Coordinates of C-alpha atoms in Angstrom, one line a residue:
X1 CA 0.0 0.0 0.0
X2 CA 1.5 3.4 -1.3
X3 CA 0.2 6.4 1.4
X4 CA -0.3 9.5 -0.4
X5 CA -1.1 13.2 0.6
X6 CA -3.0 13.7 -2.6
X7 CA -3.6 12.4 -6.2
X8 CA -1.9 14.3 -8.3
X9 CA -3.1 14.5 -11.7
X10 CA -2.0 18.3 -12.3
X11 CA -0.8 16.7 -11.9
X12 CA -3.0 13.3 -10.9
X13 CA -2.0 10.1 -10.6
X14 CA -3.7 6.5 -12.0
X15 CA -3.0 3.5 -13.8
X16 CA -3.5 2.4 -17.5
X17 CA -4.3 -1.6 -18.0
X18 CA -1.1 -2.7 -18.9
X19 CA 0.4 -1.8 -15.7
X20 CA 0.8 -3.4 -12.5
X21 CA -1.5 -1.5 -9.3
X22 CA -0.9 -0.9 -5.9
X23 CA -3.6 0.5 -3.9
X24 CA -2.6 3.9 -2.3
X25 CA -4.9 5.7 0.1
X26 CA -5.3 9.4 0.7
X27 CA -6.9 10.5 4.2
X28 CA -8.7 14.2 3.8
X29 CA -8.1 16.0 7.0
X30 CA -9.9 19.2 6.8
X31 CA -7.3 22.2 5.4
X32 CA -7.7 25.9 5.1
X33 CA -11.5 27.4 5.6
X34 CA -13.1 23.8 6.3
X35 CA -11.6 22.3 3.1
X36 CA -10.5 18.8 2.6
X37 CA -7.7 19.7 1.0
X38 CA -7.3 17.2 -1.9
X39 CA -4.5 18.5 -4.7
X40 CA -2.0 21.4 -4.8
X41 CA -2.2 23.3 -8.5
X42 CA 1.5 24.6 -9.4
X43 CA 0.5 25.7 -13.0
X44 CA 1.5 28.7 -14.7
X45 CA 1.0 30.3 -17.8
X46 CA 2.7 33.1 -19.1
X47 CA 0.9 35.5 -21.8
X48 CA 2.7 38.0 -23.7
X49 CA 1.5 40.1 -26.8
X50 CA 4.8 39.5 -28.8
X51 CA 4.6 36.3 -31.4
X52 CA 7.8 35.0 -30.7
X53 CA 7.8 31.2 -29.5
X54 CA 10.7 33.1 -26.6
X55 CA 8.6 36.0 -24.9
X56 CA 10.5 38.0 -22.4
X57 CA 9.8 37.1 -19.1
X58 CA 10.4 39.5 -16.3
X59 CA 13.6 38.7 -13.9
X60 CA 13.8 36.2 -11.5
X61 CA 13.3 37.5 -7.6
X62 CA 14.0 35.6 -4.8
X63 CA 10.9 35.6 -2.4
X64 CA 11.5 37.5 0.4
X65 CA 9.2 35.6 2.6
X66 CA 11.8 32.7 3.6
X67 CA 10.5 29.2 4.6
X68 CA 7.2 28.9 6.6
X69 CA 9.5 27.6 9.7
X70 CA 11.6 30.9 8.9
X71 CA 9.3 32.5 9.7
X72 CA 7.8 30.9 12.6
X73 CA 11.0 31.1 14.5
X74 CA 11.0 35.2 14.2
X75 CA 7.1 35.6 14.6
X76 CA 5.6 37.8 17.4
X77 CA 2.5 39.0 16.7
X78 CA -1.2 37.6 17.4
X79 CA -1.9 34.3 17.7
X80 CA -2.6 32.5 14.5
X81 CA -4.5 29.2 13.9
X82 CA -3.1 26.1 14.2
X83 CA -3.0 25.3 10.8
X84 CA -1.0 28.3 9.8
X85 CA 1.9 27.6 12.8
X86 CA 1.5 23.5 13.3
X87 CA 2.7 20.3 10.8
X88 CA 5.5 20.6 8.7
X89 CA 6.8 23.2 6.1
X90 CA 6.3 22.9 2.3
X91 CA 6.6 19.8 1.0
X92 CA 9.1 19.1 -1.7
X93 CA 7.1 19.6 -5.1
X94 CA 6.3 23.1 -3.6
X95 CA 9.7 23.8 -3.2
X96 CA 11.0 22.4 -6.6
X97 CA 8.4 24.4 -8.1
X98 CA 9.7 27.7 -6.4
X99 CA 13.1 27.2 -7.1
X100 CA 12.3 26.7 -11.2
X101 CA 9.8 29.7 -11.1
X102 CA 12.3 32.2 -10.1
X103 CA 14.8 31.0 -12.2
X104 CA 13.2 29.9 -15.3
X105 CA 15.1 28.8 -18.5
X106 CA 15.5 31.7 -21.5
X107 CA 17.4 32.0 -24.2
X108 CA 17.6 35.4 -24.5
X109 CA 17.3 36.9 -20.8
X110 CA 17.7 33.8 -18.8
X111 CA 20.0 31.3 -21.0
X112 CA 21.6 29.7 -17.7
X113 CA 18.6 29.4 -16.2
X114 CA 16.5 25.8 -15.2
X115 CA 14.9 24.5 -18.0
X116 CA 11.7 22.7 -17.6
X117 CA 10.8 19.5 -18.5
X118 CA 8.8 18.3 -15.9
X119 CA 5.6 21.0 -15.3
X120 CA 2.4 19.1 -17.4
X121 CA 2.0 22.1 -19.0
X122 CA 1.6 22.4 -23.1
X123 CA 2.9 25.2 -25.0
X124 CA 2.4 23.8 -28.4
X125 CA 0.0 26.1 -29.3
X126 CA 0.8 28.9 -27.2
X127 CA 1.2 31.4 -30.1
X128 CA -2.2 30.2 -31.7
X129 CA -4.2 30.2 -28.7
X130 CA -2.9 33.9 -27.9
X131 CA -4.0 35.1 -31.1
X132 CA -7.3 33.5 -30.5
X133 CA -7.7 34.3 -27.2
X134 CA -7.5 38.0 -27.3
X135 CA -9.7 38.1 -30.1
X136 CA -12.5 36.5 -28.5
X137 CA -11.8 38.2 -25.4
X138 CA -12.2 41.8 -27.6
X139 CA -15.4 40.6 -29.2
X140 CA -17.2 38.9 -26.9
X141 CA -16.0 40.7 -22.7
X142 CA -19.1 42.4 -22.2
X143 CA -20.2 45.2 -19.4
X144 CA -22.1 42.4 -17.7
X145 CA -19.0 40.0 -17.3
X146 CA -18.0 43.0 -15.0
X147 CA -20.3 41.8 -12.3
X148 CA -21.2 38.8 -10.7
X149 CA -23.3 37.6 -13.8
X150 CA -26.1 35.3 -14.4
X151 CA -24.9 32.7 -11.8
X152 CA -22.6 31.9 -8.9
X153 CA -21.2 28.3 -10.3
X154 CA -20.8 29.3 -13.8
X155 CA -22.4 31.5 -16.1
X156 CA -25.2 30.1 -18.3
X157 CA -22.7 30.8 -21.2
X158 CA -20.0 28.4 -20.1
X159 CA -22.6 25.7 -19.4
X160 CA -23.7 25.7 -21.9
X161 CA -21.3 25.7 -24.4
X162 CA -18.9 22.8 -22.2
X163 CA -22.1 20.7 -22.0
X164 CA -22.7 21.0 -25.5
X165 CA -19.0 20.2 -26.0
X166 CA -19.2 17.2 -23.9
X167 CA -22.3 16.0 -26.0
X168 CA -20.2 15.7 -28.7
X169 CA -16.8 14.7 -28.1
X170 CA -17.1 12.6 -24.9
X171 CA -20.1 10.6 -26.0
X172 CA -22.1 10.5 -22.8
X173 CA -24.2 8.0 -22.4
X174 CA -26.8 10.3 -22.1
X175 CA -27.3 13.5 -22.8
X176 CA -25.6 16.4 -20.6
X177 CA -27.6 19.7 -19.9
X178 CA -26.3 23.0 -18.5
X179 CA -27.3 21.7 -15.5
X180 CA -25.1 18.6 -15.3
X181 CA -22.6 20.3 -14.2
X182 CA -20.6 23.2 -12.3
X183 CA -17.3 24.7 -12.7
X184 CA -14.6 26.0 -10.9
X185 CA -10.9 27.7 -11.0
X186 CA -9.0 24.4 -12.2
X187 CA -9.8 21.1 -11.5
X188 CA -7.6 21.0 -8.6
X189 CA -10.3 23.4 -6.8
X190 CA -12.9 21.5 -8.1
X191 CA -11.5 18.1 -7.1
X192 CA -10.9 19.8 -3.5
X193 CA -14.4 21.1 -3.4
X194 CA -15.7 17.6 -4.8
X195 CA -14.0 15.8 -1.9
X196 CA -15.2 18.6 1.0
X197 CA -18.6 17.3 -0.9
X198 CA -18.1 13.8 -0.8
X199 CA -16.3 12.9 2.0
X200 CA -16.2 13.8 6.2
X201 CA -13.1 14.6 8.1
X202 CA -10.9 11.3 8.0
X203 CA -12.4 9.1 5.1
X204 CA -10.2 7.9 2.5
X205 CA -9.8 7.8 -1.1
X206 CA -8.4 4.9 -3.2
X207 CA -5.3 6.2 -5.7
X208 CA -3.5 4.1 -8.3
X209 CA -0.1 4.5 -8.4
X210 CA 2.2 3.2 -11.6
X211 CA 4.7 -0.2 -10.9
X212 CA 6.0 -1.0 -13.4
X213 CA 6.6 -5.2 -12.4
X214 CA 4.1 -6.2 -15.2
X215 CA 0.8 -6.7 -15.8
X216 CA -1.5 -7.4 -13.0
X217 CA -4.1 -9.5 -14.1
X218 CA -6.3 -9.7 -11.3
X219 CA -6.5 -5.9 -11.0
X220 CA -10.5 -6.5 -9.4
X221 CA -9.0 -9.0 -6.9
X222 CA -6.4 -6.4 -5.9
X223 CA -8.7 -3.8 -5.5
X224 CA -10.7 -6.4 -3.0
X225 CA -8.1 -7.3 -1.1
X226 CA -6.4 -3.4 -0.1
X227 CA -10.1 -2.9 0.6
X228 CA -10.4 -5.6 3.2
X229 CA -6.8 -4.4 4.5
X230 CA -7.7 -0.7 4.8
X231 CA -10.9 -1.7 6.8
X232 CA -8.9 -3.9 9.3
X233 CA -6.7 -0.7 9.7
X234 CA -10.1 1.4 10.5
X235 CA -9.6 3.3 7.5
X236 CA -12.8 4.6 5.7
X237 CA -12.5 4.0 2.0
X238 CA -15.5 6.1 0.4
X239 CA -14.1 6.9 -3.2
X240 CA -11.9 6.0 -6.0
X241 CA -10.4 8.4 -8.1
X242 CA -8.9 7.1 -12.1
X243 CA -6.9 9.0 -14.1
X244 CA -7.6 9.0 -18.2
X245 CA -5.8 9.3 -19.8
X246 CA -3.1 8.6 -17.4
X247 CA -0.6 11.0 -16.0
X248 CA 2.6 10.1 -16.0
X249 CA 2.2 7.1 -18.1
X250 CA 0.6 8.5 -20.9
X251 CA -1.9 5.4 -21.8
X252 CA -5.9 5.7 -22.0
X253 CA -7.7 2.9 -20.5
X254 CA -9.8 0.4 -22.8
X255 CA -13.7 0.0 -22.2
X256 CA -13.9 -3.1 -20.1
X257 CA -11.5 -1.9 -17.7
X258 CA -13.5 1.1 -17.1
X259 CA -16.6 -1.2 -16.7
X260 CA -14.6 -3.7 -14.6
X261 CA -14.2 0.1 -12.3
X262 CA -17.7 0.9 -12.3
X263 CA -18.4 -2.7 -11.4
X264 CA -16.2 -3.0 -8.1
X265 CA -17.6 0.5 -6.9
X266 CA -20.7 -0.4 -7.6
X267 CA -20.1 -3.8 -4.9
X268 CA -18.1 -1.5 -2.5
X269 CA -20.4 1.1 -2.8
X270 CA -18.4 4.2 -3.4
X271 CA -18.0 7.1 -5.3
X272 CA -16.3 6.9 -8.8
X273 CA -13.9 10.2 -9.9
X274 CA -12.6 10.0 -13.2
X275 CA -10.2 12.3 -13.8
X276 CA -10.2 13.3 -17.8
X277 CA -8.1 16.4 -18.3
X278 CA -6.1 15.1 -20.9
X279 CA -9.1 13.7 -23.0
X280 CA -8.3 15.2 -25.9
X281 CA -4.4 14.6 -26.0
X282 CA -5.1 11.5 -27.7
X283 CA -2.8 11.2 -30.6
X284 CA -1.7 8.0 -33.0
X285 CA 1.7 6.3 -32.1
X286 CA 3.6 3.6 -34.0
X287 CA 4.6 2.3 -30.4
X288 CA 1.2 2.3 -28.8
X289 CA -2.1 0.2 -29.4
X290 CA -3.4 3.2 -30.0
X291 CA -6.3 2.6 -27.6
X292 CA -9.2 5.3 -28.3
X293 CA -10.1 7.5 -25.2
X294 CA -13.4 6.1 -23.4
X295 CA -15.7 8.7 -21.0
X296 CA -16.5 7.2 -18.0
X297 CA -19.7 9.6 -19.1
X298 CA -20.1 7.2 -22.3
X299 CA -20.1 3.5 -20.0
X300 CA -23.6 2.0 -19.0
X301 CA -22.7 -0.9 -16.9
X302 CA -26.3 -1.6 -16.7
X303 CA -27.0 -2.2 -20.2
X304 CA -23.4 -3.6 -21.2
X305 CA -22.4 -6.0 -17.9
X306 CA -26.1 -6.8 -17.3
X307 CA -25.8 -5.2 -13.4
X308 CA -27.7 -2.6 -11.6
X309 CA -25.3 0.1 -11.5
X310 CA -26.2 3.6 -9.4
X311 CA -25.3 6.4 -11.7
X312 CA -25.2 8.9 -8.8
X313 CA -22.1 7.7 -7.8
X314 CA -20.4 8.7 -11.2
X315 CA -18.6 12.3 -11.5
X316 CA -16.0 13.0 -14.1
X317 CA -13.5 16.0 -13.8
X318 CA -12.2 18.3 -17.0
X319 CA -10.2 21.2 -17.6
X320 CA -8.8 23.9 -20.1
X321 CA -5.3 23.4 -18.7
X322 CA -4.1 20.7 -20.7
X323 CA -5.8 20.5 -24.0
X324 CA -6.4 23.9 -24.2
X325 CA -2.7 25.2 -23.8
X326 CA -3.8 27.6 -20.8
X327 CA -2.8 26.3 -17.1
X328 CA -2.8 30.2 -16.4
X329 CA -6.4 30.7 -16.8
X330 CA -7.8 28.0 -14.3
X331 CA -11.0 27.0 -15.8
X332 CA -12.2 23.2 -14.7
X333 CA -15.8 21.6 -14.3
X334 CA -17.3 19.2 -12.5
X335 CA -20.1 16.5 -14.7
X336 CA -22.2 14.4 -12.5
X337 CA -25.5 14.8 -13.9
X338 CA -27.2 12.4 -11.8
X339 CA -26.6 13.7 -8.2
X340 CA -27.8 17.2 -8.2
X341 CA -27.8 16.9 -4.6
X342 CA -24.2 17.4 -5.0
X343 CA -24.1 19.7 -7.3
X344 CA -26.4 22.0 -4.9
X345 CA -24.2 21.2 -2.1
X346 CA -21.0 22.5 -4.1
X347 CA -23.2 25.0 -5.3
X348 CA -23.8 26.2 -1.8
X349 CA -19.5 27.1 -1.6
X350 CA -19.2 28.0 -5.4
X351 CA -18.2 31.5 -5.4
X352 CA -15.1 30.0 -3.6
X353 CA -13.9 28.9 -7.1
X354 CA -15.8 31.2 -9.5
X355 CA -14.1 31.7 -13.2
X356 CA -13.4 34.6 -13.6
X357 CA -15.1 36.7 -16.2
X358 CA -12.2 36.6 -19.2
X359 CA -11.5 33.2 -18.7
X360 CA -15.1 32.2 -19.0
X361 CA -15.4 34.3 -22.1
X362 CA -12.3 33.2 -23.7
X363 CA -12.7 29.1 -23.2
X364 CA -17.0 29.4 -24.3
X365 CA -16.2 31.3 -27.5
X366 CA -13.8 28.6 -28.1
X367 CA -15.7 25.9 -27.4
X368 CA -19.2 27.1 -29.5
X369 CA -16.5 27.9 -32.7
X370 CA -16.6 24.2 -34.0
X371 CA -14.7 24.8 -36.9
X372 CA -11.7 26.2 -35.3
X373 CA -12.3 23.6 -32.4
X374 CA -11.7 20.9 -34.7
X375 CA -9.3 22.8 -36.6
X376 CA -7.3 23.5 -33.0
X377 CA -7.8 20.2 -31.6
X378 CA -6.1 18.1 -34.4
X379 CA -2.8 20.5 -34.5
X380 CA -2.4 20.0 -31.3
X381 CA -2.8 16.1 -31.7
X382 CA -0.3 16.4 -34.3
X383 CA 2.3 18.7 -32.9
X384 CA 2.3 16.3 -29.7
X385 CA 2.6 12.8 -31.9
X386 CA 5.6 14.8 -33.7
X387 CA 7.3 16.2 -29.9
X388 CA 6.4 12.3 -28.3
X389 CA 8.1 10.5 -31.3
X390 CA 11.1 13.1 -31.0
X391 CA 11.8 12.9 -27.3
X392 CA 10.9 8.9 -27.8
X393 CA 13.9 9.1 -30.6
X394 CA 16.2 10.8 -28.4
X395 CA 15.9 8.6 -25.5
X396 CA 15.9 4.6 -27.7
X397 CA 18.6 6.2 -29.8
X398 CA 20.9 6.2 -26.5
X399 CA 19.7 3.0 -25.1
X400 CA 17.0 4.4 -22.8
X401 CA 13.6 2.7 -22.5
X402 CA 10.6 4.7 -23.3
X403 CA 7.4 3.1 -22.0
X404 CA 4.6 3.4 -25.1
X405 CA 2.1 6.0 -25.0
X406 CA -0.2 7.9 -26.6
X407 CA -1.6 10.3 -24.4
X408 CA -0.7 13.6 -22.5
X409 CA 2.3 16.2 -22.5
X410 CA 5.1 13.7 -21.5
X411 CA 7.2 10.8 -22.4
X412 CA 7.6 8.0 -19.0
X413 CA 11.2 7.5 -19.6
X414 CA 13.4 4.7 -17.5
X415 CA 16.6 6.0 -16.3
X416 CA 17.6 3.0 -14.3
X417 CA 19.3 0.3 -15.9
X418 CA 21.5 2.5 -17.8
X419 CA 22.5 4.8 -14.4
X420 CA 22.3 2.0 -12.5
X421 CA 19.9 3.4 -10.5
X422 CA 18.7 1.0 -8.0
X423 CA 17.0 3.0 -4.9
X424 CA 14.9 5.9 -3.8
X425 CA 18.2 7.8 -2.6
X426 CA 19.8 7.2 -6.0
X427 CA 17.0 8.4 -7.8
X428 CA 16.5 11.6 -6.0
X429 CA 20.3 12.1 -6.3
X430 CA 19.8 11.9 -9.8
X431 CA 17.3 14.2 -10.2
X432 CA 19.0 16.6 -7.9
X433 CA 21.8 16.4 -10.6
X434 CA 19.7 17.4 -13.0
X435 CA 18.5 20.3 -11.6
X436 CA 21.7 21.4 -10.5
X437 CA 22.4 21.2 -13.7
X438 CA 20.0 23.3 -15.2
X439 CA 17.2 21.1 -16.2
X440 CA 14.1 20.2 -14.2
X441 CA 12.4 16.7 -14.8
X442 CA 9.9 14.7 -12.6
X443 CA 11.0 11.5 -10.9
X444 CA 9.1 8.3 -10.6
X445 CA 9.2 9.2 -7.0
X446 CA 6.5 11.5 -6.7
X447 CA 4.0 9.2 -8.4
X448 CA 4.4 6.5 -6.0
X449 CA 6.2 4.1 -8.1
X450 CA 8.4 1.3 -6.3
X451 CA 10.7 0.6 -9.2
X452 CA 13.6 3.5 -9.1
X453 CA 14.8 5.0 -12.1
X454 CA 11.5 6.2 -14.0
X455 CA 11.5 9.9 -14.5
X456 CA 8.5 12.0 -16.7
X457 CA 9.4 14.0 -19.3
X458 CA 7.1 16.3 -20.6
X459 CA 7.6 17.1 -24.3
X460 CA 4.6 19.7 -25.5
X461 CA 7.5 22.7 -24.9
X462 CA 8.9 25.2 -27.9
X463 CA 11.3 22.6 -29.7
X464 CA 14.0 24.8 -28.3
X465 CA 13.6 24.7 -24.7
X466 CA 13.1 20.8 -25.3
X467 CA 15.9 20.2 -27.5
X468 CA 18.3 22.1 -24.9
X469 CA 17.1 20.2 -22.1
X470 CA 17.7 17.0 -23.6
X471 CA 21.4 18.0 -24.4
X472 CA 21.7 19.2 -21.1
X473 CA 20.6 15.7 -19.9
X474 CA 22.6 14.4 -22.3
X475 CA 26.0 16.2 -20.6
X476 CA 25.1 15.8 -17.6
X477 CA 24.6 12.1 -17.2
X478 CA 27.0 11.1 -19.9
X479 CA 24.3 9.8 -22.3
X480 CA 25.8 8.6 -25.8
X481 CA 24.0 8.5 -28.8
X482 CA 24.1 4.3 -29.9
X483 CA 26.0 3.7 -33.3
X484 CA 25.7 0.4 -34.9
X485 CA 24.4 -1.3 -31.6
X486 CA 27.2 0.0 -29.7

């Protein structure tokens, strides 16, 4: 059993079918304001009016705030909660994240700076989006998005133009309405507020983390048997969260898996979370099966495995973050259009994580202009199937094994055999390297997995900053190119 503080999908964190599945289990102890919270969000986006692939950015500054136990050793003032003085400091992701943000990779202002290959973020159509964006924003920003609007949880406009959206690329098995579902500032806030929903102070949530040992057959009879553990341990399981595609692995998971899902919570009773922020990151690869995204929204178990199968339980996540090439503007939504009792009850704490105004305006007009939708939407399939097969090139051509995806921002690369990296220690110690170096890349580490060496990669970057990354990499840990199988 892997214990984890959160899934982390954005990053969030679940297994395709042809991996192996540990059971990992994330207790919600209430956090800031009465909040379970669920996921940190360490996304950023960077807009800038000039067309250049290499916008300025402004200078790196230190923060001048210190550490959280910095400051805690020189404060004086009135008392604060508990929460703000008590349990440890930042954890590590926090921390890598600050020390790349202020010292970001550019060519121009910045060339010794970190450059980043391991934020989930997807700049492939950063210049394109921009364009867009501003446009839409000029044409359609009116005096009313100003105020509050015509709702609290998302404007009618939003609704209805992601539910109309969802209609027709995620199949739902039904029809979705404007009220099926509610949105949010990210899917990180939603997921939090989800779970504040969901769950009471101590229940757990079941997380799939990667290992990479083979393929575990009996993935059912897993789940059943960390179920039966976690109960003997007094632990409350009362959801499941799944990842598809799958961050870090990069896989989407076939139909009957997602029915054989549905099935067990159905017999366990608990909630189903599917996590689809990368839904439309799909793209074709020669190294892949190549197997089509599935909605958990487009499954009836009822009809297809014969079984009674409570839809209420169902609620799917999505986001603009990743297929829409805007982390920065922190749009997500909540679907679960058969528990509107939820969906009042996160209703009730909504204008916690209103959209704001442009973003709203900027992701609708988007959504309800089909033909540059679909025009937008296969680019960005293309440009990543061309960044995945180069980074996948780089890596085979010098030995390294790439695990075969077809979904996402990022390549699941295996560093170990060839660094002979054999522990936890070894691969931190790596990575620390790397980022010493200059380059920033995620280790296998942070999503739980047991076998050392696996590191994510994320490829949808300008071909620049990727290709100098890799050479870094390539200095650093002494990787040479393979000539004539030597």
């Amino acid at each position: 059993m892997t214990t984890s503080p959160s899934p982390s999908s954005h990053d969030s964190d679940s297994v395709p079918y042809s991996m192996q599945v540990p059971i990992g289990i994330s207790q919600l102890p209430a956090g800031p304001s009465g909040c379970n919270t669920l996921i940190g969000c360490f996304n950023h986006l960077s807009l800038n009016s000039s067309k250049s692939r290499f916008p300025t950015p402004p200078k790196p500054v230190a923060s001048p705030l210190g550490t959280r136990d910095e400051q805690r050793k020189i404060y004086h003032g009135p008392k604060l909660s508990d929460r703000a003085t008590g349990g440890p400091d930042a954890g590590p992701l926090i921390e890598r994240f600050s020390c790349l943000f202020k010292d970001q990779y550019h060519c121009k202002s910045n060339p010794k700076g970190i450059v980043s290959l391991g934020v989930a973020e997807n700049f492939l159509l950063q210049d394109e989006c921009l364009e867009y964006f501003k446009t839409a924003f000029a044409k359609n920003f009116l005096t009313s998005d100003l105020s509050y609007g015509d709702s609290l949880w998302g404007s009618r406009r939003i609704n209805r133009a992601l539910s109309s959206f969802l209609n027709d690329y995620f199949h739902p098995a039904e029809p979705l309405t404007s009220d099926s579902l509610i949105t949010g500032v990210g899917c990180s806030a939603v997921l939090d507020q989800l779970f504040y929903t969901l769950m009471d102070e101590g229940d757990s949530v079941l997380l799939i983390g990667p290992y990479y040992t083979g393929f575990d057959r009996d993935l059912i009879g897993h789940f059943e048997r960390k179920m039966d553990e976690l109960a003997a341990q007094g632990h409350r399981v009362r959801a499941v969260i799944v990842c598809n595609p799958h961050n870090p692995i990069g896989r989407t998971y076939p139909r009957e898996t997602l029915l054989a899902y549905a099935k067990f919570c159905e017999e366990r009773d608990l909630h189903l979370v599917s996590d689809e922020i990368y839904a439309m990151s799909v793209y074709d690869s020669p190294q892949s099966d190549n197997v089509p995204f599935t909605s958990m929204l487009s499954i009836d178990p009822e009809k297809e495995l014969g079984i009674a199968f409570d839809k209420a339980r169902l609620h799917v996540v999505y986001g603009m973050s990743k297929d829409f090439c805007a982390n920065g503007l922190r749009v997500g939504a909540l679907i679960s259009p058969h528990n509107p009792l939820l969906l009042r009850a996160m209703a009730n704490t909504s204008m916690l994580m209103k959209i704001s105004s442009p973003a709203d305006v900027i992701w609708s007009t988007l959504l309800e202009d089909r033909p540059t939708l679909n025009k937008f939407l296969a680019t960005n399939r293309a440009r990543l199937a061309e960044a995945a097969a180069h980074t996948r090139d780089f890596f085979e051509s010098r030995g390294i094994e790439v695990y075969p995806s077809n979904a996402g921002n990022f390549a699941w690369v295996n560093l170990g055999p060839i660094l002979g990296i054999e522990t936890a220690d070894e691969e931190k110690r790596i990575f620390q390297k790397l980022l010493d170096g200059g380059v920033y890349v995620a280790p296998g580490s942070g999503y739980h997995n047991p076998v050392p060496g696996w590191y994510r990669i994320t490829f949808s970057v300008a071909r620049e900053n990727l290709d100098v990354g890799l050479r870094k990499m390539e200095d650093i840990l002494g990787l040479r190119k393979i000539t004539n199988g030597k």
